[in-house]
Coordinates of C-alpha atoms in Angstrom, one line a residue:
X27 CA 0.0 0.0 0.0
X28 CA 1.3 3.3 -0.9
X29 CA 2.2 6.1 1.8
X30 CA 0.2 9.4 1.2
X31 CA 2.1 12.2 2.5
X32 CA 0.3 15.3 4.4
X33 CA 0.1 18.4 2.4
X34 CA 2.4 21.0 3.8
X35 CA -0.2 23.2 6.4
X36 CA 0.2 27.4 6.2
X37 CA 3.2 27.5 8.6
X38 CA 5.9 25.4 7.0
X39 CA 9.2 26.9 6.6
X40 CA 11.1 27.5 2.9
X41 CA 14.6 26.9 3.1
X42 CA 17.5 28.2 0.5
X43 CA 20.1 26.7 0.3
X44 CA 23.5 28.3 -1.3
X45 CA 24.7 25.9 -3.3
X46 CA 28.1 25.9 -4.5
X47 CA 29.2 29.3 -2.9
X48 CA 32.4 31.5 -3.9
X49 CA 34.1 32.4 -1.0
X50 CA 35.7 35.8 -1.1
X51 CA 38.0 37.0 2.3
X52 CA 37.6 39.9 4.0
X53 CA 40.3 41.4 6.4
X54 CA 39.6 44.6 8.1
X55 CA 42.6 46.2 9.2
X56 CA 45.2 44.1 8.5
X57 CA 48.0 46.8 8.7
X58 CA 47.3 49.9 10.8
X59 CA 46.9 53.3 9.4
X60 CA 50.2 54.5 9.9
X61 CA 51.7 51.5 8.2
X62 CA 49.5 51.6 5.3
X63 CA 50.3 55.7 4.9
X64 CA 53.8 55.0 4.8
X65 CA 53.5 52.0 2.6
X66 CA 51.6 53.9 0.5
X67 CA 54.7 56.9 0.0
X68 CA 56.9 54.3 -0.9
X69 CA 54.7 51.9 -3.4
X70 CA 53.9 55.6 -5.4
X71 CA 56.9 56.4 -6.0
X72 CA 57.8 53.2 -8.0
X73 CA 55.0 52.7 -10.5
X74 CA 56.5 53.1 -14.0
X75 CA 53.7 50.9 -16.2
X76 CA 50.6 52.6 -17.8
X77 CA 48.1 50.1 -18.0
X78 CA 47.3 49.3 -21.2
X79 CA 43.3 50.8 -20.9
X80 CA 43.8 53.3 -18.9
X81 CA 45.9 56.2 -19.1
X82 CA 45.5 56.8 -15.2
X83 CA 46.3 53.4 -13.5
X84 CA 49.7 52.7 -13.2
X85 CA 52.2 49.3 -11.8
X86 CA 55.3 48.4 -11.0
X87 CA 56.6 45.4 -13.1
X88 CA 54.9 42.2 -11.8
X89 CA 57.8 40.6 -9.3
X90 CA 58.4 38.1 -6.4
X91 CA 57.9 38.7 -2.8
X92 CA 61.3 38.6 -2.1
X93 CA 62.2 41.5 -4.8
X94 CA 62.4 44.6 -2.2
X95 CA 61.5 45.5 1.3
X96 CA 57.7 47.1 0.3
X97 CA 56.7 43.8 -1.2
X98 CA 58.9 41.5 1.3
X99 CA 56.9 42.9 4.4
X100 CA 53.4 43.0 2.7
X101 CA 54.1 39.6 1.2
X102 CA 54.9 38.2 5.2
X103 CA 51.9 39.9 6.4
X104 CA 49.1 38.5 3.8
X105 CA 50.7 35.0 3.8
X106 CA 48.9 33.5 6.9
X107 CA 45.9 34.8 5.9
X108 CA 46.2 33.2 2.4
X109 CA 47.1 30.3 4.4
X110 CA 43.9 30.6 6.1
X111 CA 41.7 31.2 2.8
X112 CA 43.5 27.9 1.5
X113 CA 42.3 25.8 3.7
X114 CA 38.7 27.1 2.6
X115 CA 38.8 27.0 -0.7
X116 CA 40.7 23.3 -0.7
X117 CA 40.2 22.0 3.1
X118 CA 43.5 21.5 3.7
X119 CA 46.3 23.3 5.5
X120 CA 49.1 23.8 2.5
X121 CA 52.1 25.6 1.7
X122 CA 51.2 28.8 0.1
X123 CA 53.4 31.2 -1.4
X124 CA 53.2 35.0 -3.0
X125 CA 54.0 34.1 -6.5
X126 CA 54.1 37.6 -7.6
X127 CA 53.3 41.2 -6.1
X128 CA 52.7 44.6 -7.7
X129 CA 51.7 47.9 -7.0
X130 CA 48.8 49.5 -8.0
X131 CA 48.2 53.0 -8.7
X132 CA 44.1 54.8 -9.6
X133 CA 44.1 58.2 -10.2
X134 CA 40.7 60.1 -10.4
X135 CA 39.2 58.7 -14.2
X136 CA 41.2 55.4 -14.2
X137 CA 39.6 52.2 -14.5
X138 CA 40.3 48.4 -14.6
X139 CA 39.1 46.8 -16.8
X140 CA 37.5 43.1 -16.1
X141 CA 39.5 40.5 -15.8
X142 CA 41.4 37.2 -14.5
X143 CA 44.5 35.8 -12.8
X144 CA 45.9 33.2 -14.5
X145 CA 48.2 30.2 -13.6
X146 CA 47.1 31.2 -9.9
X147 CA 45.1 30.0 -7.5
X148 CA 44.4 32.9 -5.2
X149 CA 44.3 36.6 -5.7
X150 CA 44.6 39.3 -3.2
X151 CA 44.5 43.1 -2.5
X152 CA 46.1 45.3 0.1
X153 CA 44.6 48.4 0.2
X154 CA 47.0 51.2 1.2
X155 CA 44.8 54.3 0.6
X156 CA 40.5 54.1 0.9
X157 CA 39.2 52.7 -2.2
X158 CA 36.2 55.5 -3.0
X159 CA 32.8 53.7 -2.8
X160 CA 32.6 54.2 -6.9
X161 CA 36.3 52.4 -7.2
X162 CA 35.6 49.6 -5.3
X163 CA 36.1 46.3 -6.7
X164 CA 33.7 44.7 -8.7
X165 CA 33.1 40.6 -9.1
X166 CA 31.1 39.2 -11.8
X167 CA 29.2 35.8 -12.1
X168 CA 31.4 33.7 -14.8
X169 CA 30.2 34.2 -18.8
X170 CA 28.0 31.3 -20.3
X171 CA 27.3 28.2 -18.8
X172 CA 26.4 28.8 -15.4
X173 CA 23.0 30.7 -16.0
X174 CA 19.5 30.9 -17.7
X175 CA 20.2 32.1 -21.1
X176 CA 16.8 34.5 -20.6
X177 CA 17.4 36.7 -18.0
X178 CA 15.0 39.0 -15.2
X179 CA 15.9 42.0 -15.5
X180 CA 13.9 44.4 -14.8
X181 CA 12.9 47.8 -12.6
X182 CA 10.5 44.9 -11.1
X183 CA 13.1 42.4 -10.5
X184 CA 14.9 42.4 -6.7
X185 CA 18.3 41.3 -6.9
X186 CA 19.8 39.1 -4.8
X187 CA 22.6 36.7 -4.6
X188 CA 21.2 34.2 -6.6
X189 CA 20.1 35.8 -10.0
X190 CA 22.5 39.1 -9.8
X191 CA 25.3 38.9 -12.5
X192 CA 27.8 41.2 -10.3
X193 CA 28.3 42.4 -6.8
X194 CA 30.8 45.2 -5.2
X195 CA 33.1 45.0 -1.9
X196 CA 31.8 47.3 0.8
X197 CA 33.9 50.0 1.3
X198 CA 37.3 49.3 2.0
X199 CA 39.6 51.2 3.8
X200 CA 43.6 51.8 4.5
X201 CA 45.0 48.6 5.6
X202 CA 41.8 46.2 4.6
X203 CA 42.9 42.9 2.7
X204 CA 40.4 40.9 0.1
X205 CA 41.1 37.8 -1.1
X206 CA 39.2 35.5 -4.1
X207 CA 39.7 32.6 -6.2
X208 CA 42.4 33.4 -9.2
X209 CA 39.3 32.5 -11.7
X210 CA 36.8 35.1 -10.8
X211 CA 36.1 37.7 -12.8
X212 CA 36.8 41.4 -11.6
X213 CA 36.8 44.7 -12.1
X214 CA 37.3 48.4 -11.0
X215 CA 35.3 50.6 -12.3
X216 CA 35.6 54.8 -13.4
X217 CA 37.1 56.1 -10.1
X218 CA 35.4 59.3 -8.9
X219 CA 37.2 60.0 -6.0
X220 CA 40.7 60.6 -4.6
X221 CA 43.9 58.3 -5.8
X222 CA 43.4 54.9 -4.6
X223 CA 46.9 53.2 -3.9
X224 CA 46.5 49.5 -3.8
X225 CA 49.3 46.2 -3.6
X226 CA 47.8 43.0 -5.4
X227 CA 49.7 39.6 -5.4
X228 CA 48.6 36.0 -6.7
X229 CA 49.8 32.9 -4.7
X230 CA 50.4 29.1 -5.5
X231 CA 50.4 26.3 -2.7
X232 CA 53.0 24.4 -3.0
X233 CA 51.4 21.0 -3.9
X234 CA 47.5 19.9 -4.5
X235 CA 47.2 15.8 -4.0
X236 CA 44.4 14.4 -5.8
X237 CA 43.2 11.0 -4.6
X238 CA 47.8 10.7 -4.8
X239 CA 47.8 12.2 -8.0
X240 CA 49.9 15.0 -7.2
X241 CA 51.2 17.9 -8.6
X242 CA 54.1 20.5 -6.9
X243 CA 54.6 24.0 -8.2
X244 CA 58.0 25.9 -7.3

């Protein structure tokens, strides 16, 4: 004989569930505000690279941790954290390392463009200035594949985590770190306030073992 099961009655409970979340890291305050400030002198002073679509946001050449002192102490102070975000994004404790570092200079107008990280598995920003809330960084939901090909969108439609196609950092001040998977799509858009002054790096683990199928970067 076959089990009827009860209709729901007017007080059950709908739950969402997120499935298959992106984790993105958010450290307030990592370096103090005097830090940050001098940091901030000394990274400004060595941009030399125009990036390439935008006449006002400038690097140093991409480089190792170990290059000079600015990117030697920021490199030391972000690693436990990546260390930390690691073990989230692959449930294990690993060796990371800060595969390369550079500096980051907005001016008011600049822009970066959307983009990814390759051969890395997680990125990273240290913000030595405030980001204004119109320059802070923007991620976007990955192109094809993922979603309805139709869309919702609408002056009707609420966004929300689920169906949105993008979503900003809060604001992020002097000293804040912000971390994200290598893969995801990112962006800064038209800055509208002061001269944002920002170190990004990208690190590697040193090894990822799959069911003893290993592979070692170095």
């Amino acid at each position: 004989m076959r089990a009827i099961l009860p209709l729901a009655g007017p007080d059950s409970v709908s739950q969402i569930i997120g499935l298959f979340p992106t984790p993105v890291m958010r450290v307030e305050g990592l370096l103090e505000a005097p830090e940050a400030s001098a940091l901030a002198a000394e990274a400004v002073e060595a941009t030399t690279l125009t990036n390439a679509y935008s006449d006002l946001l400038s690097h140093t050449p991409v480089a190792g941790a170990e290059t000079n002192s600015l990117f030697a102490t920021l490199g030391g102070r972000v690693l436990p954290k990546v260390v930390e975000f690691g073990e989230v994004l692959f449930g294990e404790a690993l060796n990371w390392q800060i595969k390369e570092i550079w500096v980051n200079v907005l001016e008011p107008g600049g822009r970066q463009a959307i983009h990814t990280h390759a051969n890395s598995f997680i990125s990273g920003v240290i913000y030595l200035t405030p980001a204004h809330p119109s320059a802070n960084l923007v991620f976007h939901k990955a192109l094809g594949g993922t979603g309805f090909i139709f869309g919702n969108t609408n002056p009707n439609a609420r966004i929300n985590a689920f169906n949105g196609g993008k979503w900003a950092m809060p604001q992020t001040n002097a000293g804040d770190l912000v971390m994200f998977p290598s893969h995801l799509l990112h962006e800064v858009p038209v800055n509208q306030g002061a001269r944002r002054i920002s170190i990004a790096f990208n690190a590697i683990p040193d090894r990822l073992d799959n069911f003893g199928y290993a592979i070692r970067f170095s």
